[in-house]
Amino acid sequence: MLNKHSYIFVGLFTVALMAVFLTSCQEKKHKGGRTDTPTSGVVKIASDESFSPIVEEEREVFEGIYPQARIVPVYTNETDAMNDLLKGKICLVITSRDFSAKERKNLQDRKFMPVSIKLAYDGLALIVNRANTDTCLSVNDFKKILLGQITSWRQINPASNKGTMQVVFDTNKSSAIDWCVDSLLKGKAIANPNVFAAKTSKEVVNFVQKTPNAIGIIGSNWLNDEGDSTNTTFKKNVTVVSVSKADKATPMNSFKPYQYYLWTGAYPMIRTIYALLNDPINGLPYGFGHFLEMPIGQKVIYKTGLLPYRGDVVIRDVQVNDQ
């Protein structure tokens, strides 16, 4: 039996452009005692914890190309990371939102030149225990869960024996919570009494793995099976929920956060990942931030299972023999 599957291939450019770009401002004089350049030195950056798999992959590749550079990521929540950027404690943040108008004006009024770089598209994933057979939800279902209008699995499926839902995010001030409040609930507060926060995305996965009535919310980059070069396999220890834009979710109208469904927009819970820069000397944060949007940086993003923002995307139909 032959099944037709669509895969994404990202066409990339030459490395020469990256080398020219990153070395173009190495001759500038440094201010404030900093000695780093776009390709050398030691700097701390901040990232929302949910993007740590991407940042670690990018850091290893960047430091392999530029052995005199050392990137020290601080994995925290989106709120604290942005506060550190605005206070000048760090110069680069990896997050799921752009500068607000107020934040950008604040920096510009202080004679800074903030830069936002779109890096990738990420699917905010819903995961459940392997014993849970309710694996399709609509966006409206998920909204009602967050608002406390749905608190039991029986409200999704009257035949369910999973009882009260336990809803778990990664951290209290994470980008996932911000996205849900801003994009899904349009500013309304999460009101479900059974919603709580773990400390990391890994703890969300572990909790769902052990808890039959749990539903977890994490970035899809945490779910990619590293052994699958096609990025069409998720980790086996939890089940990734298919999500539908329709009022009633069915297997035919619901989709998982695969790269292809991020590209087509069929998966409804998509967020953009940004590198936010405020580097007054265009040093190592500047170099690493722009490396992420260059061909090699975008290829790393592709390999993590997310959809790169830049690059030539070609969709090919491939015949796969299941026998």
XYZ file of N, CA and C in Angstrom, residues 10-240:
693
model
N 14.458 22.713 3.019
C 14.836 24.122 3.076
C 16.090 24.328 2.245
N 16.004 25.146 1.210
C 17.167 25.476 0.411
C 17.949 26.580 1.085
N 19.265 26.411 1.172
C 20.096 27.369 1.895
C 21.143 27.973 0.959
N 21.654 29.122 1.348
C 22.609 29.844 0.528
C 24.035 29.517 0.958
N 25.000 30.245 0.465
C 26.396 29.978 0.783
C 26.770 30.553 2.124
N 27.839 29.989 2.702
C 28.307 30.448 4.011
C 29.078 31.748 3.892
N 29.515 32.072 2.694
C 30.349 33.264 2.514
C 29.640 34.527 2.964
N 28.356 34.650 2.665
C 27.601 35.837 3.056
C 27.639 36.024 4.557
N 27.497 34.931 5.301
C 27.523 35.003 6.758
C 28.877 35.509 7.244
N 29.955 34.986 6.682
C 31.285 35.385 7.122
C 31.525 36.874 6.901
N 31.108 37.361 5.724
C 31.268 38.788 5.429
C 30.454 39.631 6.388
N 29.216 39.204 6.636
C 28.314 39.977 7.506
C 28.846 40.075 8.920
N 29.294 38.940 9.471
C 29.700 38.917 10.868
C 31.038 39.600 11.114
N 31.837 39.738 10.086
C 33.141 40.383 10.273
C 33.113 41.853 9.877
N 31.976 42.340 9.394
C 31.920 43.690 8.837
C 32.116 44.784 9.871
N 31.818 44.483 11.141
C 31.910 45.563 12.137
C 32.904 45.227 13.236
N 33.869 44.366 12.978
C 34.819 43.985 14.011
C 35.796 45.099 14.349
N 35.922 46.077 13.478
C 36.911 47.118 13.711
C 36.376 48.266 14.573
N 35.084 48.219 14.934
C 34.526 49.308 15.732
C 35.115 49.318 17.137
N 35.282 50.520 17.680
C 35.778 50.641 19.045
C 34.687 50.243 20.029
N 35.097 49.602 21.107
C 34.153 49.142 22.104
C 33.940 50.193 23.188
N 32.749 50.148 23.768
C 32.404 51.085 24.824
C 32.077 50.324 26.097
N 32.213 50.998 27.227
C 31.804 50.407 28.491
C 32.651 49.250 28.955
N 33.858 49.105 28.426
C 34.747 48.054 28.890
C 34.571 46.721 28.198
N 33.591 46.578 27.336
C 33.397 45.314 26.638
C 34.482 45.100 25.600
N 34.911 43.856 25.470
C 35.974 43.527 24.511
C 35.510 42.526 23.465
N 34.228 42.131 23.502
C 33.756 41.132 22.542
C 33.567 41.742 21.160
N 33.683 40.893 20.155
C 33.423 41.249 18.761
C 32.279 40.364 18.273
N 31.825 40.536 17.033
C 30.741 39.680 16.544
C 31.077 38.192 16.526
N 32.370 37.848 16.574
C 32.746 36.428 16.485
C 33.702 35.988 17.595
N 33.875 36.805 18.632
C 34.779 36.408 19.714
C 34.336 37.037 21.036
N 34.827 36.444 22.119
C 34.499 36.951 23.436
C 33.547 36.026 24.179
N 33.104 36.482 25.342
C 32.175 35.714 26.178
C 31.012 36.632 26.555
N 29.780 36.207 26.268
C 28.613 37.003 26.641
C 27.482 36.104 27.132
N 26.669 36.667 28.002
C 25.430 36.012 28.407
C 24.296 36.494 27.508
N 23.422 35.576 27.173
C 22.183 35.944 26.502
C 21.040 35.332 27.317
N 19.818 35.750 27.058
C 18.670 35.186 27.770
C 17.709 34.573 26.765
N 17.043 33.507 27.190
C 16.065 32.853 26.338
C 14.923 32.338 27.185
N 13.716 32.435 26.632
C 12.615 31.714 27.258
C 12.997 30.237 27.305
N 12.755 29.614 28.454
C 13.197 28.234 28.665
C 12.660 27.279 27.614
N 11.480 27.577 27.068
C 10.870 26.663 26.103
C 11.663 26.553 24.809
N 12.572 27.509 24.553
C 13.371 27.463 23.337
C 14.794 26.961 23.574
N 15.046 26.400 24.737
C 16.410 25.951 25.054
C 16.951 24.897 24.088
N 16.151 23.950 23.575
C 16.728 22.998 22.607
C 17.273 23.680 21.365
N 16.566 24.703 20.874
C 17.040 25.434 19.690
C 18.316 26.193 20.011
N 18.304 26.923 21.122
C 19.456 27.760 21.488
C 20.699 26.904 21.685
N 20.557 25.749 22.323
C 21.714 24.880 22.549
C 22.297 24.381 21.234
N 21.438 23.984 20.307
C 21.915 23.530 18.992
C 22.649 24.661 18.277
N 22.054 25.856 18.286
C 22.661 26.995 17.600
C 23.983 27.385 18.251
N 24.023 27.376 19.576
C 25.248 27.740 20.294
C 26.394 26.805 19.919
N 26.134 25.506 19.889
C 27.183 24.530 19.576
C 27.728 24.738 18.169
N 26.840 24.995 17.217
C 27.287 25.207 15.838
C 28.084 26.502 15.730
N 27.576 27.580 16.330
C 28.253 28.875 16.264
C 29.648 28.795 16.882
N 29.761 28.192 18.055
C 31.056 28.088 18.724
C 31.998 27.150 17.981
N 31.452 26.188 17.242
C 32.293 25.331 16.416
C 32.914 26.084 15.265
N 32.153 27.023 14.686
C 32.661 27.838 13.580
C 33.595 28.928 14.093
N 33.257 29.502 15.260
C 34.040 30.597 15.845
C 34.537 30.171 17.232
N 35.659 29.449 17.285
C 36.137 28.893 18.561
C 36.528 29.935 19.605
N 36.699 31.184 19.215
C 37.034 32.224 20.186
C 35.785 32.856 20.807
N 34.627 32.355 20.415
C 33.361 32.881 20.954
C 32.767 31.892 21.946
N 32.174 32.432 22.995
C 31.461 31.600 23.970
C 30.147 32.282 24.330
N 29.063 31.589 24.043
C 27.719 32.076 24.354
C 27.256 31.389 25.632
N 26.817 32.155 26.620
C 26.349 31.603 27.895
C 24.854 31.885 28.015
N 24.005 30.907 27.664
C 22.557 31.153 27.730
C 22.032 31.095 29.167
N 21.146 31.998 29.493
C 20.410 31.973 30.758
C 18.964 31.638 30.402
N 18.502 30.455 30.806
C 17.151 30.024 30.469
C 16.191 30.434 31.583
N 15.260 31.281 31.230
C 14.362 31.869 32.221
C 12.988 32.005 31.584
N 12.145 32.840 32.153
C 10.835 33.077 31.548
C 10.883 34.338 30.698
N 9.869 34.489 29.854
C 9.852 35.601 28.908
C 9.855 36.958 29.605
N 9.104 37.084 30.689
C 8.994 38.371 31.389
C 10.337 38.818 31.958
N 11.004 37.924 32.669
C 12.294 38.282 33.279
C 13.360 38.535 32.223
N 13.323 37.766 31.143
C 14.299 37.964 30.067
C 14.148 39.354 29.449
N 12.910 39.766 29.189
C 12.690 41.084 28.599
C 13.074 42.197 29.571
N 12.805 42.016 30.835
C 13.199 43.023 31.822
C 14.717 43.189 31.852
N 15.452 42.089 31.773
C 16.921 42.164 31.762
C 17.422 42.875 30.517
N 16.749 42.666 29.388
C 17.147 43.346 28.158
C 16.916 44.848 28.279
N 15.781 45.236 28.807
C 15.464 46.660 28.939
C 16.379 47.359 29.934
N 16.851 46.610 30.938
C 17.746 47.187 31.942
C 19.207 47.167 31.496
N 19.487 46.560 30.338
C 20.855 46.514 29.842
C 21.705 45.437 30.468
N 21.084 44.492 31.183
C 21.858 43.420 31.806
C 22.324 42.397 30.769
N 21.525 42.228 29.721
C 21.924 41.384 28.585
C 21.537 42.128 27.309
N 22.072 41.675 26.175
C 21.846 42.392 24.918
C 21.078 41.577 23.888
N 20.749 40.324 24.213
C 20.035 39.472 23.262
C 19.073 38.563 24.010
N 17.827 38.508 23.508
C 16.796 37.635 24.075
C 16.171 36.815 22.952
N 15.974 35.527 23.199
C 15.233 34.658 22.285
C 13.859 34.444 22.901
N 12.815 34.874 22.188
C 11.484 34.865 22.777
C 10.426 34.698 21.693
N 9.165 34.689 22.110
C 8.076 34.445 21.154
C 7.299 35.718 20.836
N 7.871 36.876 21.092
C 7.174 38.124 20.755
C 8.172 39.198 20.375
N 7.665 40.184 19.693
C 8.460 41.341 19.307
C 8.473 42.343 20.466
N 9.292 43.379 20.342
C 9.218 44.501 21.269
C 7.816 45.099 21.205
N 7.265 45.474 22.328
C 6.049 46.269 22.303
C 6.424 47.689 21.879
N 5.429 48.458 21.464
C 5.687 49.844 21.066
C 6.303 50.628 22.217
N 5.826 50.370 23.437
C 6.339 51.073 24.618
C 7.789 50.692 24.886
N 8.127 49.400 24.766
C 9.500 48.945 25.012
C 10.455 49.516 23.970
N 10.026 49.509 22.717
C 10.887 50.035 21.658
C 11.143 51.532 21.849
N 10.087 52.263 22.179
C 10.233 53.706 22.404
C 11.126 53.982 23.613
N 10.984 53.179 24.658
C 11.816 53.342 25.849
C 13.292 53.238 25.497
N 13.640 52.250 24.694
C 15.042 52.067 24.307
C 15.493 53.182 23.370
N 14.655 53.553 22.418
C 15.027 54.607 21.477
C 15.181 55.958 22.168
N 14.343 56.218 23.163
C 14.464 57.473 23.921
C 15.776 57.537 24.692
N 16.342 56.365 24.988
C 17.632 56.294 25.685
C 18.796 56.150 24.705
N 18.523 56.482 23.430
C 19.539 56.505 22.367
C 20.040 55.118 21.984
N 19.213 54.089 22.196
C 19.548 52.746 21.731
C 18.832 52.487 20.410
N 19.254 51.429 19.729
C 18.650 51.053 18.454
C 18.228 49.583 18.521
N 17.092 49.274 19.135
C 16.649 47.888 19.261
C 16.357 47.268 17.898
N 16.689 45.988 17.770
C 16.496 45.260 16.514
C 15.746 43.968 16.815
N 14.711 43.687 16.044
C 13.998 42.413 16.177
C 14.190 41.596 14.901
N 14.517 40.313 15.082
C 14.787 39.411 13.965
C 13.848 38.216 14.069
N 13.051 37.998 13.043
C 12.195 36.818 13.021
C 13.039 35.596 12.650
N 12.927 34.559 13.475
C 13.768 33.367 13.287
C 13.007 32.157 12.772
N 11.813 31.906 13.327
C 11.133 30.641 13.030
C 9.678 30.722 13.444
N 8.929 29.712 13.009
C 7.564 29.505 13.470
C 7.518 28.221 14.287
N 6.845 28.316 15.428
C 6.757 27.211 16.374
C 5.290 26.885 16.607
N 4.977 25.605 16.717
C 3.623 25.222 17.085
C 3.533 25.040 18.588
N 2.608 25.742 19.227
C 2.386 25.514 20.646
C 1.621 24.205 20.760
N 2.253 23.202 21.355
C 1.727 21.839 21.333
C 0.963 21.497 22.602
N -0.088 20.696 22.442
C -0.829 20.115 23.560
C -0.474 18.638 23.631
N -0.129 18.148 24.822
C 0.258 16.748 24.972
C -0.582 16.098 26.067
N -0.867 14.811 25.881
C -1.617 14.054 26.880
C -0.907 12.737 27.142
N -1.339 12.070 28.195
C -0.800 10.769 28.582
C -1.092 9.732 27.498
N -0.219 8.767 27.368
C -0.393 7.732 26.345
C -1.664 6.916 26.550
N -2.172 6.856 27.784
C -3.386 6.094 28.066
C -4.655 6.861 27.711
N -4.524 8.133 27.374
C -5.686 8.965 27.053
C -6.011 8.831 25.568
N -7.212 8.406 25.255
C -7.610 8.227 23.856
C -8.260 9.472 23.259
N -8.458 10.508 24.055
C -9.033 11.755 23.541
C -7.906 12.627 23.018
N -7.584 12.447 21.755
C -6.383 13.071 21.181
C -6.705 14.096 20.098
N -7.965 14.523 20.008
C -8.353 15.613 19.110
C -9.085 16.681 19.925
N -8.650 17.912 19.803
C -9.318 19.034 20.474
C -9.466 20.180 19.488
N -10.528 20.941 19.633
C -10.657 22.169 18.850
C -10.023 23.321 19.616
N -9.727 24.387 18.897
C -9.218 25.585 19.557
C -10.235 26.086 20.572
N -11.512 26.014 20.231
C -12.556 26.447 21.164
C -12.573 25.589 22.425
N -12.351 24.274 22.273
C -12.243 23.396 23.445
C -11.123 23.878 24.361
N -9.982 24.177 23.757
C -8.827 24.582 24.556
C -9.071 25.914 25.249
N -9.736 26.846 24.552
C -10.093 28.116 25.182
C -10.976 27.878 26.405
N -11.973 27.008 26.250
C -12.891 26.719 27.353
C -12.164 26.041 28.514
N -11.168 25.231 28.195
C -10.362 24.606 29.261
C -9.631 25.679 30.047
N -9.006 26.622 29.356
C -8.259 27.688 30.033
C -9.174 28.591 30.850
N -10.397 28.821 30.355
C -11.335 29.700 31.048
C -12.087 28.996 32.173
N -11.867 27.701 32.313
C -12.535 26.953 33.370
C -13.936 26.501 33.013
N -14.337 26.658 31.755
C -15.661 26.210 31.315
C -15.674 24.707 31.044
N -14.507 24.155 30.787
C -14.320 22.708 30.690
C -13.262 22.318 31.712
N -13.620 21.457 32.645
C -12.672 21.039 33.688
C -12.548 19.523 33.780
N -13.391 18.796 33.040
C -13.387 17.331 33.104
C -13.279 16.744 31.702
N -12.607 15.610 31.587
C -12.495 14.939 30.300
C -13.854 14.456 29.808
N -14.809 14.250 30.707
C -16.150 13.824 30.293
C -16.860 14.908 29.483
N -16.478 16.160 29.671
C -17.066 17.249 28.887
C -16.546 17.225 27.444
N -15.433 16.581 27.236
C -14.904 16.379 25.889
C -15.463 15.090 25.300
N -15.457 14.053 26.111
C -15.927 12.737 25.695
C -16.679 12.100 26.862
N -18.011 11.987 26.770
C -18.805 11.435 27.875
C -18.370 10.044 28.318
N -17.686 9.316 27.449
C -17.248 7.965 27.799
C -15.885 7.940 28.497
N -15.261 9.100 28.647
C -13.924 9.137 29.245
C -13.975 8.783 30.733
N -12.942 8.079 31.188
C -12.795 7.756 32.612
C -11.605 8.471 33.249
N -11.147 9.547 32.589
C -9.935 10.237 33.055
C -10.210 11.295 34.121
N -11.483 11.630 34.357
C -11.827 12.528 35.457
C -11.448 13.977 35.206
N -11.114 14.680 36.291
C -10.781 16.104 36.234
C -9.463 16.334 35.498
N -9.449 17.317 34.636
C -8.226 17.659 33.910
C -7.220 18.331 34.836
N -5.961 17.998 34.661
C -4.868 18.738 35.276
C -4.065 19.376 34.154
N -4.095 20.697 34.105
C -3.500 21.451 33.002
C -2.174 22.049 33.464
N -1.101 21.757 32.738
C 0.219 22.182 33.208
C 0.979 22.947 32.125
N 1.456 24.146 32.494
C 2.360 24.938 31.666
C 3.790 24.742 32.171
N 4.744 25.353 31.452
C 6.146 25.200 31.838
C 6.521 26.067 33.041
N 6.277 27.377 32.982
C 6.580 28.255 34.117
C 5.485 29.301 34.256
N 5.472 30.000 35.390
C 4.421 30.973 35.678
C 4.398 32.149 34.710
N 5.564 32.581 34.230
C 5.639 33.766 33.373
C 6.190 33.410 32.002
N 5.817 32.223 31.527
C 6.399 31.728 30.289
C 5.772 32.367 29.055
N 6.442 32.184 27.921
C 5.909 32.670 26.650
C 4.639 31.920 26.268
N 4.517 30.662 26.687
C 3.312 29.885 26.371
C 2.087 30.498 27.031
N 2.211 30.872 28.294
C 1.092 31.511 28.996
C 0.760 32.853 28.353
N 1.782 33.649 28.061
C 1.551 34.955 27.437
C 0.825 34.799 26.102
N 1.244 33.802 25.307
C 0.627 33.593 23.996
C -0.832 33.189 24.155
N -1.102 32.297 25.093
C -2.481 31.852 25.311
C -3.382 33.006 25.749
N -2.897 33.832 26.675
C -3.695 34.957 27.161
C -3.890 35.998 26.060
N -2.818 36.336 25.352
C -2.892 37.405 24.354
C -3.587 36.962 23.065
N -3.188 35.799 22.531
C -3.653 35.385 21.206
C -4.940 34.572 21.238
N -5.099 33.710 22.240
C -6.287 32.874 22.302
C -7.421 33.522 23.085
N -7.106 34.027 24.280
C -8.137 34.540 25.173
C -8.355 36.039 25.010
N -7.561 36.687 24.155
C -7.714 38.119 23.866
C -7.683 38.971 25.142
N -6.756 38.621 26.025
C -6.558 39.402 27.230
C -7.276 38.885 28.464
N -8.171 37.934 28.304
C -8.858 37.367 29.470
C -7.890 36.506 30.284
N -8.088 36.475 31.581
C -7.206 35.707 32.456
C -7.549 34.221 32.402
N -6.531 33.386 32.576
C -6.761 31.949 32.713
C -7.482 31.712 34.038
N -8.641 31.024 33.978
C -9.496 30.924 35.160
C -9.724 29.488 35.630
N -9.161 28.531 34.940
C -9.344 27.139 35.353
C -8.592 26.897 36.664
N -9.265 26.423 37.722
C -8.590 26.225 39.016
C -7.590 25.076 39.002
N -7.634 24.270 37.953
C -6.733 23.115 37.875
C -5.542 23.354 36.954
N -5.265 24.619 36.650
C -4.082 24.986 35.871
C -2.938 25.297 36.830
N -1.774 24.728 36.568
C -0.605 25.058 37.376
C 0.635 25.056 36.494
N 1.734 25.531 37.035
C 2.983 25.633 36.279
C 4.042 24.732 36.887
N 4.768 24.055 36.019
C 5.950 23.320 36.449
C 7.118 24.308 36.459
N 8.331 23.815 36.414
C 9.497 24.701 36.378
C 10.175 24.723 35.017
N 9.997 23.658 34.236
C 10.638 23.556 32.930
C 9.734 22.784 31.971
N 10.040 22.865 30.696
C 9.303 22.088 29.703
C 9.514 20.592 29.911
N 10.714 20.217 30.300
C 10.985 18.808 30.557
C 10.101 18.282 31.674
N 9.865 19.088 32.699
C 9.000 18.666 33.796
C 7.548 18.529 33.335
N 7.128 19.344 32.361
C 5.790 19.200 31.802
C 5.643 17.832 31.139
N 6.626 17.475 30.315
C 6.596 16.172 29.637
C 6.585 15.041 30.659
N 7.428 15.141 31.670
C 7.499 14.082 32.685
C 6.187 13.955 33.454
N 5.569 15.093 33.783
C 4.306 15.066 34.521
C 3.204 14.412 33.691
N 3.097 14.796 32.429
C 2.069 14.225 31.564
C 2.298 12.732 31.356
N 3.565 12.358 31.254
C 3.902 10.949 31.064
C 3.401 10.092 32.236
N 3.383 10.674 33.441
C 3.023 9.922 34.646
C 1.567 10.131 35.072
N 0.846 11.064 34.432
C -0.474 11.467 34.925
C -1.533 11.260 33.849
N -2.398 10.244 33.983
C -3.379 9.919 32.930
C -4.362 11.031 32.604
N -4.682 11.905 33.565
C -5.682 12.948 33.306
C -5.067 14.310 32.974
N -3.766 14.347 32.714
C -3.077 15.620 32.485
C -3.137 16.050 31.022
N -3.037 17.362 30.826
C -2.811 17.927 29.502
C -1.735 18.993 29.657
N -0.677 18.895 28.870
C 0.446 19.819 28.973
C 0.527 20.739 27.779
N 1.084 21.925 27.993
C 1.245 22.930 26.929
C 2.714 23.301 26.848
N 3.357 22.971 25.717
C 4.781 23.256 25.533
C 5.069 23.610 24.078
N 6.259 24.155 23.834
C 6.699 24.404 22.475
C 6.995 23.108 21.760
N 6.632 23.026 20.477
C 6.775 21.760 19.751
C 8.221 21.344 19.547
N 9.177 22.269 19.704
C 10.585 21.876 19.531
C 11.041 20.903 20.609
N 10.279 20.801 21.706
C 10.610 19.838 22.760
C 10.184 18.429 22.405
N 9.426 18.267 21.359
C 8.828 16.967 21.056
C 9.487 16.226 19.912
N 10.338 16.893 19.146
C 10.893 16.280 17.950
C 11.762 15.076 18.287
N 11.551 13.977 17.579
C 12.380 12.775 17.723
C 13.666 12.999 16.945
N 14.792 13.111 17.662
C 16.066 13.445 17.021
C 16.527 12.365 16.042
N 16.002 11.162 16.167
C 16.402 10.089 15.263
C 15.680 10.122 13.928
N 14.730 11.039 13.759
C 13.947 11.115 12.525
C 14.362 12.342 11.736
N 15.097 12.137 10.645
C 15.600 13.263 9.849
C 14.495 13.967 9.072
N 13.300 13.355 8.950
C 12.204 13.993 8.219
C 11.357 14.888 9.103
N 11.629 14.890 10.408
C 10.878 15.717 11.368
C 9.375 15.409 11.331
N 9.015 14.139 11.163
C 7.604 13.755 11.151
C 7.283 12.766 12.273
N 8.171 12.647 13.246
C 7.953 11.740 14.373
C 8.149 12.498 15.672
N 7.196 12.362 16.585
C 7.317 12.974 17.901
C 7.749 11.931 18.921
N 8.150 12.383 20.085
C 8.590 11.490 21.146
C 7.491 10.483 21.487
N 7.918 9.273 21.863
C 6.966 8.180 22.080
C 6.368 8.148 23.480
N 6.896 8.932 24.421
C 6.451 8.800 25.814
C 5.195 9.596 26.137
N 4.737 10.448 25.212
C 3.472 11.175 25.369
C 2.770 11.182 24.012
N 1.514 11.572 24.018
C 0.760 11.701 22.765
C 0.541 13.176 22.462
N 0.869 13.577 21.248
C 0.649 14.956 20.815
C -0.776 15.074 20.284
